[in-house]
Each structure stands twice: as C-alpha cells, then as structure tokens.
Coordinates of C-alpha atoms (C1' of nucleotides) in Angstrom, one line a residue:
Chain A
X429 CA -33.1 -22.9 48.2
X430 CA -33.7 -21.6 44.7
X431 CA -32.5 -23.8 41.9
X432 CA -29.0 -23.2 40.6
X433 CA -30.3 -21.7 37.4
X434 CA -32.7 -19.3 39.1
X435 CA -30.0 -18.2 41.4
X436 CA -27.7 -17.6 38.5
X437 CA -30.2 -15.5 36.7
X438 CA -30.8 -13.4 39.8
X439 CA -27.1 -12.8 40.2
X440 CA -26.8 -11.8 36.5
X441 CA -29.6 -9.3 36.9
X442 CA -28.1 -7.8 40.1
X443 CA -24.9 -7.2 38.3
X444 CA -26.5 -5.8 35.2
X445 CA -28.7 -3.4 37.1
X446 CA -25.9 -2.2 39.3
X447 CA -23.7 -1.8 36.2
X448 CA -26.2 0.2 34.1
X449 CA -26.9 2.5 37.0
X450 CA -23.3 3.2 37.7
X451 CA -22.6 3.7 34.0
X452 CA -25.4 6.2 33.9
X453 CA -24.1 8.1 36.8
X454 CA -20.4 8.1 36.1
X455 CA -19.8 7.0 32.5
X456 CA -18.0 3.9 31.3
X457 CA -14.4 5.0 32.1
X458 CA -15.1 6.0 35.7
X459 CA -16.8 2.8 36.7
X460 CA -14.5 0.0 38.0
X461 CA -15.5 -3.6 37.8
X462 CA -15.0 -3.7 41.5
X463 CA -17.6 -0.8 41.9
X464 CA -20.1 -3.0 40.1
X465 CA -19.4 -6.1 42.1
X466 CA -19.4 -4.1 45.3
X467 CA -22.7 -2.4 44.5
X468 CA -24.3 -5.7 43.5
X469 CA -22.8 -7.6 46.4
X470 CA -21.2 -10.1 44.1
X471 CA -17.7 -10.9 43.0
X472 CA -15.3 -10.8 40.1
X473 CA -15.9 -14.5 39.6
X474 CA -19.6 -13.9 39.2
X475 CA -19.1 -10.9 37.0
X476 CA -17.0 -12.8 34.5
X477 CA -19.1 -15.9 34.5
X478 CA -22.0 -13.8 33.2
X479 CA -20.2 -11.3 31.0
X480 CA -17.0 -11.5 29.0
X481 CA -15.8 -8.0 29.6
X482 CA -16.7 -4.7 31.2
X483 CA -17.5 -3.5 27.7
X484 CA -19.9 -6.3 26.8
X485 CA -22.1 -5.4 29.7
X486 CA -22.0 -1.7 28.7
X487 CA -23.4 -2.7 25.3
X488 CA -26.7 -3.7 26.9
X489 CA -27.4 0.0 27.3
X490 CA -26.9 0.7 23.7
X491 CA -29.2 -2.0 22.5
X492 CA -32.2 0.1 23.4
X493 CA -31.4 2.1 20.3
X494 CA -33.1 -0.6 18.2
X495 CA -36.4 0.2 20.0
X496 CA -35.9 3.8 18.9
X497 CA -35.6 2.8 15.3
X498 CA -38.6 0.5 15.3
X499 CA -40.7 3.1 17.1
X500 CA -39.7 5.7 14.5
X501 CA -40.6 3.4 11.6
X502 CA -44.0 2.6 13.1
X503 CA -44.7 6.3 13.8
X504 CA -43.7 7.5 10.3
X505 CA -45.2 4.6 8.3
X506 CA -47.6 7.1 6.6
X507 CA -44.7 9.1 5.1
X508 CA -44.4 8.0 1.5
X509 CA -41.3 9.8 0.4
X510 CA -38.3 7.6 1.1
X511 CA -36.0 10.6 0.9
X512 CA -37.9 12.5 3.4
X513 CA -38.2 9.5 5.6
X514 CA -34.5 8.9 5.6
X515 CA -33.8 12.5 6.3
X516 CA -36.1 12.7 9.3
X517 CA -34.9 9.3 10.6
X518 CA -31.4 10.4 10.7
X519 CA -32.1 13.8 12.2
X520 CA -34.1 12.0 14.9
X521 CA -31.2 9.6 15.3
X522 CA -28.7 12.5 15.7
X523 CA -30.8 13.9 18.5
X524 CA -31.2 10.5 20.1
X525 CA -27.4 9.9 20.1
X526 CA -26.8 13.4 21.4
X527 CA -29.5 13.8 24.0
X528 CA -30.4 10.3 25.1
X529 CA -27.2 8.2 24.8
X530 CA -24.7 11.0 25.0
X531 CA -21.5 11.5 23.1
X532 CA -19.5 9.6 25.7
X533 CA -21.5 6.5 25.4
X534 CA -21.3 6.5 21.6
X535 CA -17.6 7.1 21.7
X536 CA -17.1 4.2 24.0
X537 CA -19.1 1.9 21.7
X538 CA -17.3 3.0 18.6
X539 CA -14.0 2.5 20.3
X540 CA -14.7 -0.9 21.6
X541 CA -16.2 -2.1 18.4
X542 CA -12.7 -2.1 17.0
X543 CA -11.3 -4.4 19.7
X544 CA -10.1 -7.5 17.9
X545 CA -12.2 -9.8 20.0
X546 CA -15.5 -8.1 19.4
X547 CA -18.0 -9.3 16.8
X548 CA -19.4 -6.1 15.5
X549 CA -22.9 -5.9 16.7
X550 CA -23.5 -2.4 15.5
X551 CA -23.1 -3.0 11.9
X552 CA -24.8 -6.4 11.9
X553 CA -27.0 -6.3 8.7
X554 CA -29.8 -7.9 10.6
X555 CA -30.3 -5.0 12.9
X556 CA -33.5 -3.0 12.6
X557 CA -31.6 0.1 11.4
X558 CA -30.3 -1.6 8.3
X559 CA -33.6 -3.3 7.6
X560 CA -35.4 0.1 7.8
X561 CA -32.9 1.9 5.6
X562 CA -33.0 -0.9 3.1
X563 CA -36.7 -1.0 2.9
X564 CA -36.8 2.8 2.2
X565 CA -34.2 2.6 -0.5
X566 CA -35.9 -0.3 -2.1
X567 CA -39.2 1.7 -2.0
X568 CA -37.5 4.6 -3.6
X569 CA -36.1 2.4 -6.3
X570 CA -39.4 0.9 -7.1
X571 CA -41.0 4.4 -7.2
X572 CA -38.3 5.3 -9.7
X573 CA -36.8 8.1 -7.6
X574 CA -33.6 6.2 -6.6
X575 CA -31.1 4.9 -9.0
X576 CA -31.2 1.2 -9.9
X577 CA -27.8 0.7 -11.4
X578 CA -26.6 -0.4 -8.0
X579 CA -28.4 -3.0 -5.9
X580 CA -30.3 -2.1 -2.7
X581 CA -27.6 -3.8 -0.6
X582 CA -24.9 -1.6 -1.9
X583 CA -26.8 1.6 -1.7
X584 CA -28.0 1.0 1.8
X585 CA -24.6 -0.3 3.1
X586 CA -22.8 2.7 1.6
X587 CA -25.4 5.0 3.1
X588 CA -25.0 3.5 6.5
X589 CA -21.2 3.7 6.3
X590 CA -21.2 7.3 5.3
X591 CA -23.4 8.1 8.2
X592 CA -21.2 6.2 10.5
X593 CA -18.2 8.2 9.4
X594 CA -20.1 11.3 10.5
X595 CA -21.0 9.9 13.9
X596 CA -17.4 8.7 14.3
X597 CA -16.1 12.2 13.8
X598 CA -18.7 13.7 16.1
X599 CA -17.4 11.4 18.8
X600 CA -13.8 12.4 18.2
X601 CA -14.4 16.2 18.3
X602 CA -15.8 18.9 20.3
X603 CA -17.7 21.7 18.6
X604 CA -19.4 19.4 16.1
X605 CA -23.1 19.9 15.5
X606 CA -24.1 16.5 14.4
X607 CA -27.6 17.4 13.4
X608 CA -26.3 20.1 11.0
X609 CA -23.5 17.9 9.7
X610 CA -25.8 15.0 9.0
X611 CA -28.2 17.3 7.2
X612 CA -25.4 18.3 4.9
X613 CA -24.2 14.8 4.3
X614 CA -27.6 13.6 3.5
X615 CA -28.1 16.4 1.1
X616 CA -25.1 15.1 -0.8
X617 CA -25.9 11.4 -0.4
X618 CA -29.5 11.8 -1.5
X619 CA -28.3 13.5 -4.6
X620 CA -25.9 10.7 -5.1
X621 CA -28.5 7.9 -5.0
X622 CA -31.3 9.7 -6.9
X623 CA -32.2 8.3 -10.3
Chain B
X273 CA 30.3 13.3 28.0
X274 CA 27.7 14.4 25.6
X275 CA 25.5 17.3 26.5
X276 CA 22.3 16.6 28.3
X277 CA 20.2 17.5 25.3
X278 CA 22.2 15.3 22.9
X279 CA 22.0 12.4 25.3
X280 CA 18.3 12.8 25.6
X281 CA 17.8 12.9 21.8
X282 CA 19.8 9.8 21.5
X283 CA 17.7 8.0 24.1
X284 CA 14.6 9.2 22.4
X285 CA 15.7 7.8 19.1
X286 CA 16.8 4.4 20.6
X287 CA 13.3 4.1 22.1
X288 CA 11.5 5.1 18.9
X289 CA 13.6 2.7 16.7
X290 CA 13.1 -0.2 19.0
X291 CA 9.4 0.5 19.3
X292 CA 8.7 0.8 15.6
X293 CA 10.7 -2.4 14.9
X294 CA 8.7 -4.3 17.5
X295 CA 5.4 -2.9 16.3
X296 CA 6.3 -4.0 12.8
X297 CA 7.1 -7.5 14.0
X298 CA 4.4 -8.1 16.4
X299 CA 1.7 -5.5 16.1
X300 CA 0.6 -2.9 18.7
X301 CA -1.2 -5.1 21.1
X302 CA 1.5 -7.7 21.4
X303 CA 4.3 -5.3 22.3
X304 CA 4.7 -4.4 25.9
X305 CA 6.2 -1.1 27.0
X306 CA 8.7 -3.3 28.9
X307 CA 9.6 -5.0 25.6
X308 CA 10.5 -1.6 24.2
X309 CA 12.5 -0.5 27.1
X310 CA 14.3 -3.8 27.2
X311 CA 15.2 -3.8 23.6
X312 CA 16.3 -0.2 23.7
X313 CA 18.2 -0.7 26.9
X314 CA 16.4 2.1 28.6
X315 CA 13.6 2.4 31.2
X316 CA 10.0 3.2 31.9
X317 CA 11.2 6.6 33.2
X318 CA 12.9 7.3 29.9
X319 CA 10.0 6.1 27.9
X320 CA 7.5 8.3 29.5
X321 CA 9.7 11.4 29.6
X322 CA 9.8 11.2 25.8
X323 CA 6.4 10.0 24.9
X324 CA 3.0 10.4 26.6
X325 CA 1.7 6.9 25.9
X326 CA 2.4 3.7 24.1
X327 CA -0.1 4.8 21.5
X328 CA 1.5 8.2 20.9
X329 CA 4.8 6.5 19.8
X330 CA 2.8 4.2 17.6
X331 CA 1.4 7.1 15.7
X332 CA 4.8 8.0 14.4
X333 CA 4.5 5.0 12.1
X334 CA 1.2 6.3 10.7
X335 CA 2.5 9.8 10.0
X336 CA 4.3 8.5 6.9
X337 CA 1.0 8.4 5.2
X338 CA 1.2 12.1 4.6
X339 CA 4.2 11.5 2.5
X340 CA 2.2 9.1 0.4
X341 CA -0.5 11.7 -0.2
X342 CA 2.0 14.4 -1.2
X343 CA 3.8 12.0 -3.5
X344 CA 0.5 11.1 -5.1
X345 CA -0.4 14.7 -5.7
X346 CA 2.9 15.4 -7.3
X347 CA 2.8 12.4 -9.5
X348 CA -0.7 13.1 -10.7
X349 CA -0.5 16.8 -11.1
X350 CA -1.1 16.5 -14.8
X351 CA -4.5 14.9 -14.3
X352 CA -7.0 17.6 -14.9
X353 CA -10.2 15.9 -14.0
X354 CA -10.9 16.3 -10.3
X355 CA -13.3 13.5 -10.2
X356 CA -10.8 11.1 -11.8
X357 CA -8.1 12.4 -9.5
X358 CA -10.2 11.8 -6.4
X359 CA -11.1 8.4 -7.5
X360 CA -7.5 7.3 -8.2
X361 CA -6.3 8.9 -5.0
X362 CA -8.6 6.9 -2.9
X363 CA -8.1 3.7 -4.6
X364 CA -4.4 4.2 -4.1
X365 CA -5.1 5.1 -0.5
X366 CA -7.1 1.9 -0.1
X367 CA -4.2 -0.1 -1.3
X368 CA -1.8 1.8 0.9
X369 CA -3.8 1.1 4.0
X370 CA -4.3 -2.5 3.1
X371 CA -0.8 -3.4 1.8
X372 CA 1.6 -1.0 3.5
X373 CA 0.1 -0.1 6.8
X374 CA -2.1 -3.1 7.3
X375 CA -5.6 -3.4 8.8
X376 CA -4.3 -3.9 12.3
X377 CA -2.4 -0.7 12.3
X378 CA -5.3 1.3 11.0
X379 CA -7.6 -0.3 13.5
X380 CA -5.4 0.6 16.3
X381 CA -5.2 4.2 15.1
X382 CA -9.0 4.5 14.7
X383 CA -9.5 3.0 18.1
X384 CA -7.1 5.3 19.9
X385 CA -8.3 8.4 18.2
X386 CA -11.4 8.1 20.3
X387 CA -9.5 8.1 23.5
X388 CA -10.7 11.1 25.4
X389 CA -7.2 12.5 25.9
X390 CA -6.2 12.4 22.3
X391 CA -6.2 15.4 20.1
X392 CA -7.4 14.0 16.8
X393 CA -4.4 14.2 14.5
X394 CA -6.0 12.2 11.7
X395 CA -8.8 14.6 11.0
X396 CA -6.8 17.7 11.5
X397 CA -7.9 19.9 8.6
X398 CA -4.3 21.1 8.0
X399 CA -3.2 17.6 7.1
X400 CA -2.1 17.2 3.5
X401 CA -4.9 14.8 2.8
X402 CA -7.6 17.5 3.4
X403 CA -5.7 20.1 1.6
X404 CA -5.5 17.9 -1.5
X405 CA -9.1 16.9 -1.4
X406 CA -10.1 20.5 -0.9
X407 CA -8.0 21.7 -3.8
X408 CA -9.5 19.1 -6.2
X409 CA -13.0 20.0 -5.2
X410 CA -12.4 23.7 -5.5
X411 CA -10.9 23.0 -9.0
X412 CA -14.1 21.1 -9.9
X413 CA -16.2 23.9 -8.7
X414 CA -14.4 26.4 -10.7
X415 CA -14.6 24.2 -13.8
X416 CA -18.3 24.0 -13.3
X417 CA -18.4 20.2 -12.8
X418 CA -19.0 20.3 -9.1
X419 CA -22.0 21.9 -7.4
X420 CA -21.4 25.3 -5.8
X421 CA -24.5 25.6 -3.6
X422 CA -22.3 24.1 -0.7
X423 CA -18.9 25.6 0.1
X424 CA -15.7 23.7 -0.6
X425 CA -15.2 23.2 3.1
X426 CA -18.5 21.4 3.5
X427 CA -18.1 19.3 0.4
X428 CA -14.6 18.2 1.3
X429 CA -15.2 17.5 4.9
X430 CA -18.3 15.5 4.1
X431 CA -16.3 13.6 1.5
X432 CA -13.6 12.8 4.0
X433 CA -16.0 11.7 6.7
X434 CA -17.9 9.4 4.3
X435 CA -14.6 7.8 3.3
X436 CA -13.6 7.5 7.0
X437 CA -16.8 5.6 7.7
X438 CA -15.8 3.1 5.0
X439 CA -12.3 2.7 6.4
X440 CA -13.8 2.3 9.9
X441 CA -16.0 -0.6 8.8
X442 CA -13.1 -2.2 6.9
X443 CA -11.2 -2.2 10.2
X444 CA -14.1 -3.7 12.1
X445 CA -14.8 -6.6 9.7
X446 CA -13.2 -9.5 7.9
X447 CA -14.2 -10.2 4.3
X448 CA -14.3 -6.6 3.3
X449 CA -12.8 -5.5 0.1
X450 CA -11.9 -1.9 0.8
X451 CA -10.9 -1.2 -2.8
X452 CA -14.3 -2.3 -4.1
X453 CA -16.3 -0.7 -1.4
X454 CA -14.6 2.7 -1.8
X455 CA -15.1 2.5 -5.5
X456 CA -18.8 2.1 -4.9
X457 CA -19.0 4.8 -2.3
X458 CA -17.2 7.3 -4.6
X459 CA -19.6 6.4 -7.4
X460 CA -22.4 7.7 -5.2
X461 CA -20.5 10.6 -3.6
X462 CA -19.3 11.9 -7.0
X463 CA -22.8 11.9 -8.2
X464 CA -23.8 13.7 -5.1
X465 CA -21.3 16.5 -5.5
X466 CA -21.6 17.0 -9.3
X467 CA -23.2 20.2 -10.5
Chain C
dG581 C1' 36.3 26.1 41.6
dG582 C1' 32.5 25.5 44.7
dC583 C1' 27.7 25.5 45.4
dA584 C1' 22.8 25.3 44.1
dT585 C1' 19.6 23.9 40.7
dT586 C1' 17.7 21.4 36.9
dC587 C1' 16.4 17.5 34.6
dA588 C1' 17.0 12.8 32.1
dG589 C1' 16.6 8.5 33.6
dA590 C1' 16.0 4.4 36.7
dG591 C1' 12.9 1.5 38.6
dA592 C1' 9.6 0.7 42.6
dC593 C1' 5.0 1.3 42.8
dC594 C1' -0.1 1.7 41.7
dA595 C1' -4.6 0.8 39.3
dA596 C1' -7.7 -1.9 37.2
dG597 C1' -9.2 -5.3 33.7
dG598 C1' -9.1 -9.9 33.4
dT599 C1' -7.6 -15.1 34.7
dC600 C1' -7.0 -19.0 37.7
dT601 C1' -7.8 -22.0 41.6
dT602 C1' -10.7 -23.3 45.0
dT603 C1' -15.1 -24.3 47.3
dG604 C1' -19.5 -25.7 48.6
dA605 C1' -24.1 -26.6 47.4
dA606 C1' -27.2 -28.4 43.8
dA607 C1' -28.0 -31.9 40.4
dA608 C1' -27.4 -36.5 38.6
dC609 C1' -26.8 -41.2 39.3
dG610 C1' -27.4 -45.9 41.2
Chain D
dC21 C1' -29.7 -42.4 50.6
dG22 C1' -25.0 -42.1 49.7
dT23 C1' -21.7 -41.0 46.2
dT24 C1' -20.0 -38.6 42.3
dT25 C1' -20.2 -34.8 39.2
dT26 C1' -21.2 -30.2 37.9
dC27 C1' -21.0 -25.4 38.1
dA28 C1' -21.9 -20.6 40.1
dA29 C1' -19.4 -17.9 42.8
dA30 C1' -15.6 -16.1 45.7
dG31 C1' -11.4 -13.8 45.7
dA32 C1' -6.2 -14.4 45.3
dC33 C1' -3.5 -13.5 41.6
dC34 C1' -1.4 -11.9 37.3
dT35 C1' -0.5 -8.5 33.7
dT36 C1' 0.5 -4.3 32.0
dG37 C1' -0.1 0.7 31.1
dG38 C1' 1.0 4.5 33.4
dT39 C1' 2.7 7.4 37.8
dC40 C1' 5.9 8.7 41.5
dT41 C1' 10.1 9.2 43.9
dC42 C1' 14.7 9.3 43.9
dT43 C1' 19.5 9.8 42.0
dG44 C1' 23.4 11.6 40.0
dA45 C1' 25.4 14.0 36.4
dA46 C1' 25.1 18.4 33.6
dT47 C1' 24.3 23.2 33.9
dG48 C1' 24.0 27.9 35.9
dC49 C1' 25.6 31.2 39.1
dC50 C1' 28.9 33.6 42.2

DNA sequence: GGCATTCAGAGACCAAGGTCTTTGAAAACG
DNA sequence: CGTTTTCAAAGACCTTGGTCTCTGAATGCC
C-alpha cells in the first residue's frame, strides 16, 4: 500500500477538488461539509485533519487572484505612467472580482476575514497586490509625480484600504457598479497622492 | 391582566435589556441565545417573535452611534472650515469606535452586514453620518475650497467608503492605530477633494 | 355571556459546523 | 520478527442558531 504520507496527500486532494467543484456550482453557503465528504468519499475526520474550517478550504479558490495580479503586471510592464497603471490595474481587478470570482465569493471572503480566529491573508503586505501597488507608487515618487511627504508604505496602504472599502460596499449592496465607483474613487485618490 | 400588546412590549424589553447587558459583559460571540432567554426568564419562542436574529438585537447597541454624530455636529456648528470639521469628526469617531464601542463590537457589525439577508443599515444614506458629511462637503464646494467637477453625492459617498475601508482593516488586525491611520487617510482624501 | 379567532409565548426539534474518541494500518524500534 | 508508537481517518457526538408546533389567554363577534 501507498505510504501514509502519500495516502494523506491523496485524501487532501480529493477533498479539495470536491469542495472547489461544489463551491463553484452552489456557492459557499449552500455547500455542507457533509456534501464535500460525501462527494470525495471521505469523512469529517479526514476533512478536519486537513483543513481547519470550511472557510479555510474556500480561501484556496481566492488565492488564484494573485496570479491575476502578477499576470497583469507582466503584461503592462511597458506602461510607464504609474497613475495610468494603477487605474487600469484596478479596473481590471473590478472586472475580475465581478466576472471571475463573483460577488458572492468576495462577500464570503470579506465576511470570514473578520472571524477572530483568522489571520488576515487578504491584507498581508507580502501579497503580490501590495508589492505591485507599492512599486508603482514608489516609481511615481521617483518621477516626481507623486507626493513624497508621506512614505511609500503609508501611501500604498492607504490606497489599498480605500479600495477595500469600495469593494466591501459593493459586496454589501445590489445596484452597485463597482467599475464606475472605483473609477471615481481613484480620480479622488490620485489627486490626493499627486505631488 | 395587562393587555396582550402591553405584555408583549414588556417581554421585548426584558429580552433586549438582558441581551445588551450580556453583550456588554461577554461580547457577541460568547453570549448564547439561551443565555439571553434564561436571564430574561423568557423563551426561544419569545426571542424570535420579537427579533429576527441574535445579530439584529445586537445592532441596537450600535445605533447609539447616531446620537454621537448628531451631538458632534451640534457641538461644532461654529466651526466654519469643512475640512477641519471633517477631520475632527473622524478623529472623534475613531476614538468613539475604539473606546466606547470597542473593536469587537465593530468587527461583529462589519461581519454581519455582509450576511446575505441583512439590509445594510450602516451604509444607509439617510443615516445622520452621511447627512453630516454631505452637508460639510457641500459647504466646502459652495465656499470654493472643494472641487465641483464631481457631485456632492459622489464625493461624500467615496469619502465614506474610504473611511470604511480603514475601519474594516482596523477590525481585522491587531496593532493598528486607527486614529493615526485615519489622520493619514484624511490627509490624502482632503487633498483629493480640494478644488 | 358564549363561541370563534388571533397571537404571544413555550419549548421540542432541526441543521450544520466543528470536536472527541476510537481504530487499524504504517512506521519506528530493538 | 515481534512489539510499541504514531497518526490518518471514521463517525458518534456536541453545540448552538434558528424553526415548528402547540397551548392558553386575550380579543372580536353575535
């Protein structure tokens, strides 16, 4: 028989695959842990040895978003206006959230990030998103188009938080055109960080 | 015996009082619905005829914040710089959230606002907070200090959402000085909405 | 007053996320 | 090898928010 470790990895994968498929079909709230263990022919015991919660396994889906950011940066490396870069990045992000992930997924993530037990992966400063924003703002500072009375860290973290407020509200409402709203916000923010 | 309606109101009050007291002592997550019904000498049936969820009753506590905003506006009516008014308002707000309500309460509210069933009371544009912000921004526009290429509605709603992003992050993290962070954000935002 | 109807309230019940105990095979040991 | 230890996995069990059914007193109607 396969080694214990190999077997465990296989079980983990079976659970993960089943879960992601079910989440895609029915959304987080309409998938029971028992649905996942049934579909993957495993058990609660197996589920909770590999994942700490139903939410944690759901996050796996969200992590793809980092690939999106990295791909965007690569694709737009030629663009040398940081302001323009940031604007396009976030409009693309808005479409990605809306069309690829879907409001329901984002809502679930934003909700669960506030659970006391969670360590907040989304606003981890090491994530590609922050690195990219930071690089652009630094570039703008060096070019003299962005203000330098506040450090890059402050400007970029404030930028990110303002954007997050917009995404949060989008999750909480119907009739909210996130692309349009983000455009407006960035209009203001860019004015606020210009030299 | 008291009329049915009177009796019902009394029961409602008993539940509400017991609940708020328990929430204050132990926080939302550590209070069971059964704790509330035990303390108030009522029952699940009574609880759910008067409130739709454990969260809904918790919101009652939060609604006091509107009194805070109204009091602030009254107290600072003499201040005629909208920029200064907004800055002071939000620093006072930061302290109120931190010292009066507490991070845990705010976190719970921000979490539950994203529940699909909730109608978002917090970002209801009729709330005093929005009215106050809107009035100040309008005042600034009329005085020629704030930009007029975007309508008051846009400026104020973007303002509110950016602030909300900051509060959200404060809830999600330890080691986050909300007063300092808000100061920084407003520095940028005010620059962004100035004429 | 007598009868039908309504409705606040009690509490059994249900659903579903998460925990605990148990088991049996694989690894480690000698 | 034989024995002990470890540990993935199974599934019974617990917890707790919320629902459902039932009851009995207040209200409405004649």
